[in-house]
Amino acid sequence: MTPTTETMVGIGGAAESTDMVLNIGPQHPSTHGVLRLKLVLDGERIRHAEPVIGYMHRGAEKLFEARDYRQIIMLANRHDWLSAFSNELGVVLAVERMLGMEVPERAVWLRTLLAELNRVLNHLMFLGSYPLELGGITPIFYAFREREELQHVMEEISGGRMHYMFNRVGGLKEDLPAGWTTRARTAVADVRSRMDRFDDLVLGNEIFRGRTRDVGVLTPEAVHAYGVSGPIGRASGVDFDLRRDEPYLAYGDLQDTLKVVTRQEGDCLARFECLLEQTHNALDLADACLDRLAELPPGPVNQRLPKVLKAPEGHTYAWTENPLGINGYYLVSKGEKTPYRLKLRSASYNNIQALTELLPGTLVADMVAILGSMFFVVGDIDK
């Protein structure tokens, strides 16, 4: 191989290579809300990247200490506003574990169904918004159409479009409206029948594939080092999903339907493919839950609670496979009606730290493609 020689031609100080510090955000349209990236550039290539977080921090963990076990659900469902039901779920599971409480079987299957519908709603937003960040406007319209189908049934059962507040310690707020399962089954079938548009419009688009293939490769070692989880971690070949590996709710009975989607490439395209295939599987899981609910006899969906609910003294840890990754809830009680401490481990917080590993060495033009493929919510980072 013939050795090559690099020659830098310039005049005066321009001949010297100088670093430039560039701030992306916190109002830049390419970032998901108020996230700031501090980049050190050498020409158009990124040498160093530092995510600067905290612009949406509202101190939820401290507020948990001043609210009782019913009220903290309202605080918990807002940090990842695309996964509100799943956020509530982790808190009530931790409190129920502390109380040693058994939840009615009907509530267990309903929670599993609604968690999977919430997973589809979350993923559809990213399936539509990620191509939008790369210049493809059409998929977002299809994504919102499919979201509306599912939002209707979620709104009917809970009364909320984003912050459902349907979980309760001991079960759910109330039983299903008459005919709701039929309408939910129809909505799931309608969404599934049109999901191939994302394959045709996005995965079949050579520009999209050119912008994402072999871009932003995240190694399995980096996934483990930064605690990356969810579709992003599985796109790098890390085969871990709490629904299969440490089942909760009804997932232990859904192993034949549950499919843990993985890829080996670890690039932006692999992350998108994992998200899309996982959406298909969430719809299958929702159908399986509806089938099981149809077999169950009528019964309660919650437990009767005392007027003042106090958890016994002690501590516990509950974790769930949220749409964006692993959420953990470390609850400490002193026997009072409020938590002594409730530490929240959110998926986006860990996932976004991997940008310090991903961005150096890449071009500024690829930064948006990498940033969008991390599928994060800023409120989930800042809590």
CSV table of N, CA, C and O in Angstrom, one decimal, residues 22-38 52-56 378 382:
chain,number,residue,atom,x,y,z
A,22,LEU,N,-19.0,24.6,20.0
A,22,LEU,CA,-20.3,24.9,19.5
A,22,LEU,C,-21.4,24.4,20.4
A,22,LEU,O,-21.4,23.2,20.9
A,23,ASN,N,-22.3,25.2,20.8
A,23,ASN,CA,-23.5,24.9,21.6
A,23,ASN,C,-24.7,24.5,20.7
A,23,ASN,O,-25.1,25.4,19.9
A,24,ILE,N,-25.2,23.3,20.9
A,24,ILE,CA,-26.4,22.9,20.2
A,24,ILE,C,-27.5,22.9,21.3
A,24,ILE,O,-27.5,22.1,22.2
A,25,GLY,N,-28.4,23.8,21.2
A,25,GLY,CA,-29.5,23.9,22.2
A,25,GLY,C,-29.1,25.0,23.2
A,25,GLY,O,-28.2,25.7,23.0
A,26,PRO,N,-30.0,25.2,24.2
A,26,PRO,CA,-31.1,24.4,24.5
A,26,PRO,C,-32.4,24.6,23.7
A,26,PRO,O,-33.4,24.0,24.0
A,27,GLN,N,-32.4,25.5,22.7
A,27,GLN,CA,-33.6,25.8,21.9
A,27,GLN,C,-33.5,25.3,20.5
A,27,GLN,O,-34.3,25.7,19.6
A,28,HIS,N,-32.4,24.6,20.2
A,28,HIS,CA,-32.2,24.2,18.8
A,28,HIS,C,-33.3,23.2,18.3
A,28,HIS,O,-33.7,22.3,19.0
A,29,PRO,N,-33.9,23.4,17.1
A,29,PRO,CA,-35.0,22.6,16.7
A,29,PRO,C,-34.6,21.1,16.5
A,29,PRO,O,-35.5,20.2,16.4
A,30,SER,N,-33.3,20.8,16.3
A,30,SER,CA,-32.9,19.4,16.1
A,30,SER,C,-32.9,18.6,17.4
A,30,SER,O,-32.7,17.4,17.4
A,31,THR,N,-33.0,19.3,18.6
A,31,THR,CA,-33.0,18.6,19.8
A,31,THR,C,-34.4,18.4,20.4
A,31,THR,O,-35.2,19.3,20.1
A,32,HIS,N,-34.6,17.4,21.1
A,32,HIS,CA,-35.9,17.0,21.6
A,32,HIS,C,-36.2,17.9,22.9
A,32,HIS,O,-36.2,17.5,24.0
A,33,GLY,N,-36.6,19.1,22.6
A,33,GLY,CA,-36.9,20.0,23.8
A,33,GLY,C,-35.6,20.7,24.3
A,33,GLY,O,-34.8,21.1,23.5
A,34,VAL,N,-35.5,20.9,25.6
A,34,VAL,CA,-34.4,21.7,26.1
A,34,VAL,C,-33.3,20.8,26.6
A,34,VAL,O,-33.0,20.7,27.7
A,35,LEU,N,-32.6,20.2,25.6
A,35,LEU,CA,-31.3,19.5,25.8
A,35,LEU,C,-30.2,20.4,25.2
A,35,LEU,O,-30.4,20.9,24.1
A,36,ARG,N,-29.1,20.5,25.8
A,36,ARG,CA,-28.0,21.2,25.3
A,36,ARG,C,-26.8,20.3,25.1
A,36,ARG,O,-26.5,19.5,25.9
A,37,LEU,N,-26.2,20.4,23.9
A,37,LEU,CA,-25.0,19.6,23.6
A,37,LEU,C,-23.9,20.6,23.4
A,37,LEU,O,-23.9,21.5,22.6
A,38,LYS,N,-22.8,20.4,24.2
A,38,LYS,CA,-21.6,21.2,24.1
A,38,LYS,C,-20.6,20.4,23.3
A,38,LYS,O,-20.1,19.4,23.7
A,52,VAL,N,-25.5,18.5,28.3
A,52,VAL,CA,-25.7,19.4,29.4
A,52,VAL,C,-27.2,19.3,29.7
A,52,VAL,O,-28.1,19.7,28.9
A,53,ILE,N,-27.6,18.8,30.9
A,53,ILE,CA,-29.0,18.5,31.2
A,53,ILE,C,-29.4,19.3,32.4
A,53,ILE,O,-28.6,20.0,33.0
A,54,GLY,N,-30.7,19.2,32.7
A,54,GLY,CA,-31.2,19.9,33.9
A,54,GLY,C,-32.2,21.0,33.6
A,54,GLY,O,-32.7,21.6,34.5
A,55,TYR,N,-32.4,21.4,32.3
A,55,TYR,CA,-33.2,22.6,32.0
A,55,TYR,C,-34.7,22.3,32.3
A,55,TYR,O,-35.5,23.2,32.5
A,56,MET,N,-35.1,21.0,32.4
A,56,MET,CA,-36.5,20.7,32.7
A,56,MET,C,-36.6,20.0,34.1
A,56,MET,O,-37.7,19.5,34.4
A,378,VAL,N,-36.8,14.4,27.1
A,378,VAL,CA,-36.0,15.2,28.0
A,378,VAL,C,-36.5,15.2,29.4
A,378,VAL,O,-35.7,15.2,30.4
A,382,ASP,N,-34.3,14.6,33.0
A,382,ASP,CA,-34.2,15.6,34.1
A,382,ASP,C,-35.0,15.3,35.3
A,382,ASP,O,-34.7,15.6,36.4
